[in-house]
Tab-separated table of C-alpha atoms in Angstrom:
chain	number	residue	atom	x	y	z
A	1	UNK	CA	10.870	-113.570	-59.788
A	2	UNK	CA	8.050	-115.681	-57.584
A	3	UNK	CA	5.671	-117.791	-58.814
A	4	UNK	CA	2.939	-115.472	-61.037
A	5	UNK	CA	-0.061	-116.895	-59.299
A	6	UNK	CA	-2.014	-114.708	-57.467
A	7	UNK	CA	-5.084	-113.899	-55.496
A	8	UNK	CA	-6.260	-109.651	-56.039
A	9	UNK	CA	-8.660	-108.817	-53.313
A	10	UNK	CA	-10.600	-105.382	-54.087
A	11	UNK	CA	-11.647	-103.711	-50.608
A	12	UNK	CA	-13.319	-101.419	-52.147
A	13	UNK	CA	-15.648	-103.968	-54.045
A	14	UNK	CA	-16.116	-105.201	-50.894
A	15	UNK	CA	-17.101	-102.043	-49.093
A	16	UNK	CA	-19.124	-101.455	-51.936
A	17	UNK	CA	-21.464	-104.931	-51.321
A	18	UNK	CA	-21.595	-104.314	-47.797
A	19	UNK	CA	-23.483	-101.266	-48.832
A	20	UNK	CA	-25.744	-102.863	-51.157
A	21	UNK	CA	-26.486	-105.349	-48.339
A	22	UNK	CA	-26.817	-103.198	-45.589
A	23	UNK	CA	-29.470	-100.653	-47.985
A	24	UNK	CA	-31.223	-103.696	-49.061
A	25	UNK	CA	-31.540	-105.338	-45.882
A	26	UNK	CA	-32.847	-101.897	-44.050
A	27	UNK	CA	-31.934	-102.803	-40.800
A	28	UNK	CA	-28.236	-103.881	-39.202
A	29	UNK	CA	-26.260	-106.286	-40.943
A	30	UNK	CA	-23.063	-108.504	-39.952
A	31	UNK	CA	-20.201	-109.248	-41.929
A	32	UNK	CA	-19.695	-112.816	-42.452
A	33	UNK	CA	-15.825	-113.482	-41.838
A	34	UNK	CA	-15.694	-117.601	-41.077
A	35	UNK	CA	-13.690	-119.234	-43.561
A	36	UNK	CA	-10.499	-116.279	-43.677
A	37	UNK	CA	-13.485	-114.698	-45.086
A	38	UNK	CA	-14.190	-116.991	-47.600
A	39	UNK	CA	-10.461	-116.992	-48.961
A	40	UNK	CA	-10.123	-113.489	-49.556
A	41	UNK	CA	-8.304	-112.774	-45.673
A	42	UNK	CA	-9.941	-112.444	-42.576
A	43	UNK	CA	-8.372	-110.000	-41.207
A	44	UNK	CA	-7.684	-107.480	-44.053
A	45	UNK	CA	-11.428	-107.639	-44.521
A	46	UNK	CA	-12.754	-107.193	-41.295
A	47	UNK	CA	-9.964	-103.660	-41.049
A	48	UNK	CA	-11.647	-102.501	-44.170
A	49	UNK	CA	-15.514	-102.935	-43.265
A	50	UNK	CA	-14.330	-100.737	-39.908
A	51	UNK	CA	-16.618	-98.345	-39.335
A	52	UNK	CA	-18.918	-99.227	-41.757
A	53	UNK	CA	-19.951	-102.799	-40.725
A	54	UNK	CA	-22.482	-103.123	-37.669
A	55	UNK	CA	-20.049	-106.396	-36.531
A	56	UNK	CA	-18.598	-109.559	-37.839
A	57	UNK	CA	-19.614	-113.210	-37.900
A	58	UNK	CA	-16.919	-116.332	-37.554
A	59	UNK	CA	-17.755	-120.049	-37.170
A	60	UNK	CA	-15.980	-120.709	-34.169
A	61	UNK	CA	-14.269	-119.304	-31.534
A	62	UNK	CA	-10.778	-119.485	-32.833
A	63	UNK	CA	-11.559	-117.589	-36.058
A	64	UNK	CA	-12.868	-114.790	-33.789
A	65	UNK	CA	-9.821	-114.650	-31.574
A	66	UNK	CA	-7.823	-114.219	-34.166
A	67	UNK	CA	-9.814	-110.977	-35.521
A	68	UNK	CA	-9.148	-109.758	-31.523
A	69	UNK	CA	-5.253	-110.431	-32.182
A	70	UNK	CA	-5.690	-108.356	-35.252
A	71	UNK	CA	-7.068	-105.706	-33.084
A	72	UNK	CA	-10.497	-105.875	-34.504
A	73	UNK	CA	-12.515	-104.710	-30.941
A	74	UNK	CA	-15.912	-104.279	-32.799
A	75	UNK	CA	-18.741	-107.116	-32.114
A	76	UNK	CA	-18.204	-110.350	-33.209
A	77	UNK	CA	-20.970	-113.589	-33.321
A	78	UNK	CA	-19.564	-117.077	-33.300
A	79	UNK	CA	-22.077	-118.906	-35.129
A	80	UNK	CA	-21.513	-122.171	-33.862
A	81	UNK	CA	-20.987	-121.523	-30.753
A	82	UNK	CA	-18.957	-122.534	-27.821
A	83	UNK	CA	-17.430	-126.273	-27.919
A	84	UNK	CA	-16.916	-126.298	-23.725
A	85	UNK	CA	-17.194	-124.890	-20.654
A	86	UNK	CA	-13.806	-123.386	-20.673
A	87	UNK	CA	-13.943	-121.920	-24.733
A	88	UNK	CA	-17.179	-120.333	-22.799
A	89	UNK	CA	-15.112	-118.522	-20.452
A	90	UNK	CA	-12.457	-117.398	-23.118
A	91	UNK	CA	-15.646	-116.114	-25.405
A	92	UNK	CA	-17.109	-113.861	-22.660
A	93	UNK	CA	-13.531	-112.545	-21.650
A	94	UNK	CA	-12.932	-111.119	-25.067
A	95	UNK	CA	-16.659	-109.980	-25.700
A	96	UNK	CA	-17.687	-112.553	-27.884
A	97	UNK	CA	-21.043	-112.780	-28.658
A	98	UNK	CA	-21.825	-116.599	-28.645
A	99	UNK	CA	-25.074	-118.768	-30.321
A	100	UNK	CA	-26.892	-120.931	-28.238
A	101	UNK	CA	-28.412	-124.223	-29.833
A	102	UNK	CA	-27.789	-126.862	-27.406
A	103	UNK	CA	-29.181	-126.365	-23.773
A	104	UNK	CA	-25.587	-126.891	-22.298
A	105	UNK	CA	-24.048	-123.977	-24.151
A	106	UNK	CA	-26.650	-121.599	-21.958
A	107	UNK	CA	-25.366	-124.369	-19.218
A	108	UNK	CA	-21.948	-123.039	-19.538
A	109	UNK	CA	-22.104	-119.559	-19.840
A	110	UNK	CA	-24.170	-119.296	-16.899
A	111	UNK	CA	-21.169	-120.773	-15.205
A	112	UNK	CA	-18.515	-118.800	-17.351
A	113	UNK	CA	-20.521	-115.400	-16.839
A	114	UNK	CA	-20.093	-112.907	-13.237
A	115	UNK	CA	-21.579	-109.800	-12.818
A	116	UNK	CA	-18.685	-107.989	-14.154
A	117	UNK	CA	-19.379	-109.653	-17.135
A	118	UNK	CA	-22.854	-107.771	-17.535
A	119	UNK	CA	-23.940	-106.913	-21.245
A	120	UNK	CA	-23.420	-109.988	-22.770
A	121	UNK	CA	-25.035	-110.294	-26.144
A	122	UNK	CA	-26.322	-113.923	-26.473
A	123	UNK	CA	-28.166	-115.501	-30.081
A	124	UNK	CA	-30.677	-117.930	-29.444
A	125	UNK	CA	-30.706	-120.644	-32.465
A	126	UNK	CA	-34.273	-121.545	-33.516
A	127	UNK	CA	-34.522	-124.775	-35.844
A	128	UNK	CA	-37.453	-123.801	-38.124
A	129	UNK	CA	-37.017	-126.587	-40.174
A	130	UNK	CA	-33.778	-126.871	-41.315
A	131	UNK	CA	-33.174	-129.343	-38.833
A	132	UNK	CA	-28.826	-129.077	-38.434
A	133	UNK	CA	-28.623	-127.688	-35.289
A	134	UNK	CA	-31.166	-125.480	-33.006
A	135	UNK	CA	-34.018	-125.328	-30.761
A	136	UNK	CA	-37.345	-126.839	-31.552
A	137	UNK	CA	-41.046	-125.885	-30.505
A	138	UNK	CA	-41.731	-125.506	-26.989
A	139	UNK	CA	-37.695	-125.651	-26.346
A	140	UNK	CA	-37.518	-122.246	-27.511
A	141	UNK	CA	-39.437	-120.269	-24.969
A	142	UNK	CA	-37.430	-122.343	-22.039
A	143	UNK	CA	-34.041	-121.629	-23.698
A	144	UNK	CA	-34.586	-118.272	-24.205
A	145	UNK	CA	-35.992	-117.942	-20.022
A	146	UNK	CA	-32.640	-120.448	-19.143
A	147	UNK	CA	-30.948	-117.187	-20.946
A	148	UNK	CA	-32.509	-114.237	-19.502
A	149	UNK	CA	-32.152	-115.749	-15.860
A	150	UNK	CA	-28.555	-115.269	-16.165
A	151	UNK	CA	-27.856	-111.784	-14.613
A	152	UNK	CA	-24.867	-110.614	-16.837
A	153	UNK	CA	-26.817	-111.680	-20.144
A	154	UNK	CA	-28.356	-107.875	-21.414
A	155	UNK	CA	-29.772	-108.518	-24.585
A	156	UNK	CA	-31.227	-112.367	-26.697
A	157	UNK	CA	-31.521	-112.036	-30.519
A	158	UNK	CA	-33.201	-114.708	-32.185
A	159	UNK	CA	-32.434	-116.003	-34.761
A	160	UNK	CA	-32.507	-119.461	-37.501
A	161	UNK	CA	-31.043	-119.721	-40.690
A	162	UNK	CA	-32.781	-120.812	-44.250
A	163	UNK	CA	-32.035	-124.083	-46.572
A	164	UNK	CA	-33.370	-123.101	-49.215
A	165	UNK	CA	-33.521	-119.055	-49.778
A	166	UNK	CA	-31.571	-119.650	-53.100
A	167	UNK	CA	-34.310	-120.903	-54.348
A	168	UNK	CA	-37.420	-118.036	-54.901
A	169	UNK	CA	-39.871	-120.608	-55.860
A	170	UNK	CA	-39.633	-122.950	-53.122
A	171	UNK	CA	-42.414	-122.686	-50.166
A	172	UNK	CA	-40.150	-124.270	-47.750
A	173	UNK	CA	-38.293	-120.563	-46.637
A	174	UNK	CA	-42.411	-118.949	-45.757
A	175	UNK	CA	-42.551	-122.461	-43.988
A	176	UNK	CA	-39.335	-121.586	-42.105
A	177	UNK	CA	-40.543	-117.973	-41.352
A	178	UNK	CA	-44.040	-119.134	-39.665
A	179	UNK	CA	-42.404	-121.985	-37.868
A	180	UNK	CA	-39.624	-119.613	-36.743
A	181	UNK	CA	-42.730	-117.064	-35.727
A	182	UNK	CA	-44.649	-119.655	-33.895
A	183	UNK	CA	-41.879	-120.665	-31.894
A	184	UNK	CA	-40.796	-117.106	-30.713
A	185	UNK	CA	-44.242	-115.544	-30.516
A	186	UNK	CA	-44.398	-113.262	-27.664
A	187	UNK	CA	-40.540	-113.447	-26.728
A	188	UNK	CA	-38.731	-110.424	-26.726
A	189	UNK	CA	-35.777	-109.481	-28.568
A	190	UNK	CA	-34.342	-108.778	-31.555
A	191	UNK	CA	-34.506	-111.632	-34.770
A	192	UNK	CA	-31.684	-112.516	-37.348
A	193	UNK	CA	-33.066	-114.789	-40.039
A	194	UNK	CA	-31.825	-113.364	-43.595
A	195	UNK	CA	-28.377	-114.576	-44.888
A	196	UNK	CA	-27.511	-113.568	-47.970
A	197	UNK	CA	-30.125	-115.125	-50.203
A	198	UNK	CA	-32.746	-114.695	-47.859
A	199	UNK	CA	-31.842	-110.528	-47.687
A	200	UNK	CA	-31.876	-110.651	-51.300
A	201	UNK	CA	-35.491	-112.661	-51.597
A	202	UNK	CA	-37.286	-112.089	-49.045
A	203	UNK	CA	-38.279	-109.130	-47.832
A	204	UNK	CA	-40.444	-110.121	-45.218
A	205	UNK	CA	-37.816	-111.991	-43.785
A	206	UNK	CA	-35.306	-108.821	-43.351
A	207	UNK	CA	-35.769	-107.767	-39.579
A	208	UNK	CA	-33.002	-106.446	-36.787
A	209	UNK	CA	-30.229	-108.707	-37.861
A	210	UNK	CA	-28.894	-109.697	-41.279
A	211	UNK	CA	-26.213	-111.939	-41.824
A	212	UNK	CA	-24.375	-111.412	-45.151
A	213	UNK	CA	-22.153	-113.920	-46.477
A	214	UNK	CA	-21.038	-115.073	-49.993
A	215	UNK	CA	-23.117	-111.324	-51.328
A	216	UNK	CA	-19.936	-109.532	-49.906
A	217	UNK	CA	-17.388	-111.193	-52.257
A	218	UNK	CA	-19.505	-110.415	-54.953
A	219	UNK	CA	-21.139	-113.806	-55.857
A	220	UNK	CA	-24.588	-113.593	-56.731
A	221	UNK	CA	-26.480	-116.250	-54.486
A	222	UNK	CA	-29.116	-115.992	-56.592
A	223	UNK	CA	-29.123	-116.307	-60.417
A	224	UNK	CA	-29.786	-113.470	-62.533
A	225	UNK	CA	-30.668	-111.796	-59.828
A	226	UNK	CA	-29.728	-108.490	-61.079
A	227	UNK	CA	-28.082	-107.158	-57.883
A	228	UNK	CA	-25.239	-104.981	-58.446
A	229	UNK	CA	-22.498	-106.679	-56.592
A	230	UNK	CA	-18.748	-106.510	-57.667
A	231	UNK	CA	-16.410	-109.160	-57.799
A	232	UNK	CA	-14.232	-109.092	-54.862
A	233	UNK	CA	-11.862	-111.652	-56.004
A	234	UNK	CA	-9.875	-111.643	-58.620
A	235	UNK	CA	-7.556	-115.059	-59.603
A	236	UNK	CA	-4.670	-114.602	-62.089
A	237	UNK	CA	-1.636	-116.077	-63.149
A	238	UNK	CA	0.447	-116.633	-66.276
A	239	UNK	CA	0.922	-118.714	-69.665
A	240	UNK	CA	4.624	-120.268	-68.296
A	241	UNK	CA	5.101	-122.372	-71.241
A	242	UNK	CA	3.504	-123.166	-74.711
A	243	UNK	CA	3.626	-126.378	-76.940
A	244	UNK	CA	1.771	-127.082	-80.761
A	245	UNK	CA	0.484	-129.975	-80.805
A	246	UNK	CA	-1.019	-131.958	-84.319
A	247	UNK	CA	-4.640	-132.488	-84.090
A	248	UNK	CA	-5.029	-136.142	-82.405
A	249	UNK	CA	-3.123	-135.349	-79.573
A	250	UNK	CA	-3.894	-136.018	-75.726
A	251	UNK	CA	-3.806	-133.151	-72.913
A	252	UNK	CA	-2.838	-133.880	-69.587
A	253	UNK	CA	-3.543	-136.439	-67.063
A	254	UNK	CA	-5.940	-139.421	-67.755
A	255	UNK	CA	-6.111	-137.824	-71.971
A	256	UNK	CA	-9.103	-136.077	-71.332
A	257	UNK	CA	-8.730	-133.838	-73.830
A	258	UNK	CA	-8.044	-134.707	-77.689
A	259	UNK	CA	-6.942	-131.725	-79.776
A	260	UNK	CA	-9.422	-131.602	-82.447
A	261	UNK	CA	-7.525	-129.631	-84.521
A	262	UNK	CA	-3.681	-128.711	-84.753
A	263	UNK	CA	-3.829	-126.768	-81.236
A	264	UNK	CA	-1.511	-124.234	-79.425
A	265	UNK	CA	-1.699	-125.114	-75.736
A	266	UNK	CA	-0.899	-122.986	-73.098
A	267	UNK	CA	0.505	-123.846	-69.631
A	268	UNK	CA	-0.746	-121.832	-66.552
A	269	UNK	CA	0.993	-121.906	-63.204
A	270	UNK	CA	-1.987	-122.439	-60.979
A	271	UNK	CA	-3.729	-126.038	-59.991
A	272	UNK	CA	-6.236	-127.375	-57.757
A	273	UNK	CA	-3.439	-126.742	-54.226
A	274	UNK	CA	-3.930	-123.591	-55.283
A	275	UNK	CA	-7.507	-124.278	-54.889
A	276	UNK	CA	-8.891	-124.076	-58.606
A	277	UNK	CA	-11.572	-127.020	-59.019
A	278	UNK	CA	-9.388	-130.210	-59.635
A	279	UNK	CA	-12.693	-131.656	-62.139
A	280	UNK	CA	-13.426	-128.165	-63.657
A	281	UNK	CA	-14.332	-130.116	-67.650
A	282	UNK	CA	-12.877	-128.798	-70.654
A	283	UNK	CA	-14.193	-125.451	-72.129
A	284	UNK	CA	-14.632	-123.915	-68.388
A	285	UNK	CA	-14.191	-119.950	-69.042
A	286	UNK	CA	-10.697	-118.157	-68.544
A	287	UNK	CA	-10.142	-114.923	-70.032
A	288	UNK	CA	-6.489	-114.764	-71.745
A	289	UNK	CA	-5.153	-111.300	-72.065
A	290	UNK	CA	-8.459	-109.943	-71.511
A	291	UNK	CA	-10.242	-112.288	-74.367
A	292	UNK	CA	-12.355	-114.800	-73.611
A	293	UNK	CA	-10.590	-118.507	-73.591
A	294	UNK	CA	-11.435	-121.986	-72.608
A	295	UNK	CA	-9.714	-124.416	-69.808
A	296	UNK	CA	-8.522	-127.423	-71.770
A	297	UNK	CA	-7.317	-130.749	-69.901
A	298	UNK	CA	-6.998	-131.998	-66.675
A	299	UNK	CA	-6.440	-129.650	-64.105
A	300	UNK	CA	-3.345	-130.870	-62.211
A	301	UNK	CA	-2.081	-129.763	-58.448
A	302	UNK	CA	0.602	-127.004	-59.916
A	303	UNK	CA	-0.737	-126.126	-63.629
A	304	UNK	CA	-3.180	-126.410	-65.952
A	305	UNK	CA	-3.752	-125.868	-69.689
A	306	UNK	CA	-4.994	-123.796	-71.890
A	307	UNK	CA	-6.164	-123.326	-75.440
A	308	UNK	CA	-4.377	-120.849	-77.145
A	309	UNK	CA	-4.959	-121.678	-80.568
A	310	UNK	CA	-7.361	-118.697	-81.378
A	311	UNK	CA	-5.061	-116.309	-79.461
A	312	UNK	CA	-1.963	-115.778	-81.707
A	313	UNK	CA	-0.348	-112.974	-79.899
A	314	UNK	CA	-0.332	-114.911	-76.131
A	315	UNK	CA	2.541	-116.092	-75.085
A	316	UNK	CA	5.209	-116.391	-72.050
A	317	UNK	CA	3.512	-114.244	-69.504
A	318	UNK	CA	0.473	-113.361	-70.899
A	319	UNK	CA	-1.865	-112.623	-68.266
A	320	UNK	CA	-4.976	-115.483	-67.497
A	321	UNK	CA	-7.510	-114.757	-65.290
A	322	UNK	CA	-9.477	-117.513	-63.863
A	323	UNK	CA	-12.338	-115.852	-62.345
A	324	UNK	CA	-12.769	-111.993	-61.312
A	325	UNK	CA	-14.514	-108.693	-63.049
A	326	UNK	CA	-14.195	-110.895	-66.332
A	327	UNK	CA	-14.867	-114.478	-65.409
A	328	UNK	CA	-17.451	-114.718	-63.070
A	329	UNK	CA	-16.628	-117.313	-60.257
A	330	UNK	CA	-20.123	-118.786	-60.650
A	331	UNK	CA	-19.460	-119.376	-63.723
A	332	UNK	CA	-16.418	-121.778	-62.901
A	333	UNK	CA	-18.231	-123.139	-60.008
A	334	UNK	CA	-21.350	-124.128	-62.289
A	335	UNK	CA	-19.072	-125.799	-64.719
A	336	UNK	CA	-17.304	-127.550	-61.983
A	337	UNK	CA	-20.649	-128.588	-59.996
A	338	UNK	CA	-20.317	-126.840	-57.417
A	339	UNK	CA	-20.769	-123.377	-56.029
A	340	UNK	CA	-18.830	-120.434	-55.496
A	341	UNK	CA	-18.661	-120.471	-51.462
A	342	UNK	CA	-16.958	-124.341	-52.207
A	343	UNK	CA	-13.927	-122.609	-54.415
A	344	UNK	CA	-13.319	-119.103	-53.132
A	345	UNK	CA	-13.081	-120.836	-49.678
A	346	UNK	CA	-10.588	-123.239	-51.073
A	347	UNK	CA	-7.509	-120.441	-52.375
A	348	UNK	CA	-4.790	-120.755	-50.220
A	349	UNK	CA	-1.012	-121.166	-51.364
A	350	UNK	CA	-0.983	-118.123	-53.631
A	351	UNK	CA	-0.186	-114.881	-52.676
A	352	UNK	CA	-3.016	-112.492	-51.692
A	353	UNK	CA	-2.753	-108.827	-52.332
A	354	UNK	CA	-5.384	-106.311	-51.020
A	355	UNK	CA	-5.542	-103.436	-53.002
A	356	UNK	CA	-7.762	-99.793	-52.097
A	357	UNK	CA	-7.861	-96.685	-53.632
């Protein structure tokens, strides 16, 4: 028997937000892939949203080529663009589309680029106040001419990306928008400024391009937002051992945790290589056989503990989940401090296993 500690991806959860996203954006939307698609497999993802997606996004070049190995042919953006001259020429040989926010990216695919190379897709990065990476002010109108003088470049979409979207009652996203419309007034083109939070809360932000991230694993970027979005995730392993202790007794590494009472404490084969949050505090949700339970303990690289006291009929085996359709992984990332993108990006070492009706 293998270790019980598993990852259960739902494609048709995921199929299912894609939807939502695409509807609520109204216009085209890509499927954000970087990160093995935020832990839940690159790949398997990008063969499921087939058909239904309008492309993919990566972070960088090798993340794409690896969706071409898989034999994914539909469009794919590398966000950050090309690193060199020759990644340039690799990008345009297998279609990539590639964004522009440094003036010797358009440098080198002008070089990379022939006329047999005509239809390439470029994305012109606008900083609108974000200030990581882009074009500023006046830079904007000469990148995007430096673009359009190279013959086998067909189409520029414009595009920035929000800091603070997540947050409704901040100005500083309408700040972004104007700046981002002042700086591409009268350039033609298609615009990409919504990621997930920004399709989600602000409409007049949604135009030819959305991007949709962390929405399509079914984590709600914004609180309470009411969106309908399923959990695409779902972490599990089991109770592998079980010890009473007397009330008094320490938990773990570094005694965190004093039993207050005479406790039953559960052992669970999954730990923070397995990419659960090393400093998730005592009391951070699990649900134990389907009941609601409570993380107790440090959480250590191969197991950590739970309390088992008020669950008299868990034992050896008894199923734990430690975020899905029951324990929302926002929920663990809040307790934790820190956010869901952080800890579904961080799963590795235990089996994945894509299930679809």
């Amino acid at each position: 028997m293998s270790r019980p500690a598993y990852a259960s991806i739902d494609l048709d959860a995921l199929r299912g937000n894609y939807t939502i996203a695409r509807q609520m954006h109204g216009g085209r939307v890509l499927a954000v892939l970087k990160a093995d698609a935020y832990g839940h497999g690159a790949a398997a993802c990008a063969r499921a949203l087939a058909g239904l997606a309008d492309g993919y996004a990566v972070a960088f070049t090798d993340e794409a080529l690896a969706l071409r190995q898989a034999g994914i042919d539909a469009p794919i953006l590398v966000l950050e663009g090309a690193f060199d001259a020759p990644e340039t020429h690799t990008a345009v040989r297998h279609g990539l589309w590639l964004a522009m926010h440094r003036s010797d990216q358009i440098a080198w695919l002008a070089e990379a680029s022939t006329a047999s190379d005509a239809g390439i897709h470029a994305w012109l990065k606008v900083d609108s106040g974000m200030h990581r990476a882009g074009f500023v002010g006046a830079e904007v109108k000469a990148a995007h001419q430096a673009l359009q003088a190279i013959p086998a470049v067909s189409q520029v979409t414009l595009m920035t990306h929000f800091a603070r979207a997540d947050e409704p009652h901040s100005d500083m996203t309408a700040m972004q928008m104007q700046s981002f419309d002042t700086a591409t007034a009268g350039l033609p083109g298609p615009r990409s400024l919504c990621n997930s939070a920004g399709l989600m809360a602000w409409p007049d932000a949604r135009h030819d391009w959305g991007r949709a991230g962390i929405m399509l694993y079914g984590a709600d970027p914004l609180p309470a937002s009411g969106a309908t979005l399923r959990p695409v995730m779902t972490l599990r392993s089991e109770i592998i051992g079980v010890r009473e202790l007397a009330a008094g007794e320490p938990v773990g590494y570094g005694a965190t945790f004093i039993t207050p009472r005479p406790t039953r404490v559960g052992l669970v084969a999954m730990g923070y290589a397995d990419g659960y949050p090393r400093n998730a505090p005592n009391g951070t949700p699990v649900a134990i056989d389907g009941q609601a339970g409570r993380l107790i303990g440090r959480v250590s690289m191969d197991m950590l503990t739970v309390d088992l006291t008020d669950h008299p009929q868990a034992g050896i085996g008894s199923n734990v989940e430690l975020w899905g359709a029951q324990v929302p992984v926002s929920d663990v990332a809040r307790a934790a401090g820190t956010i869901a993108y952080e800890i579904l990006s961080n799963v590795k070492r235990v089996r994945r296993i894509h299930t679809s009706s």
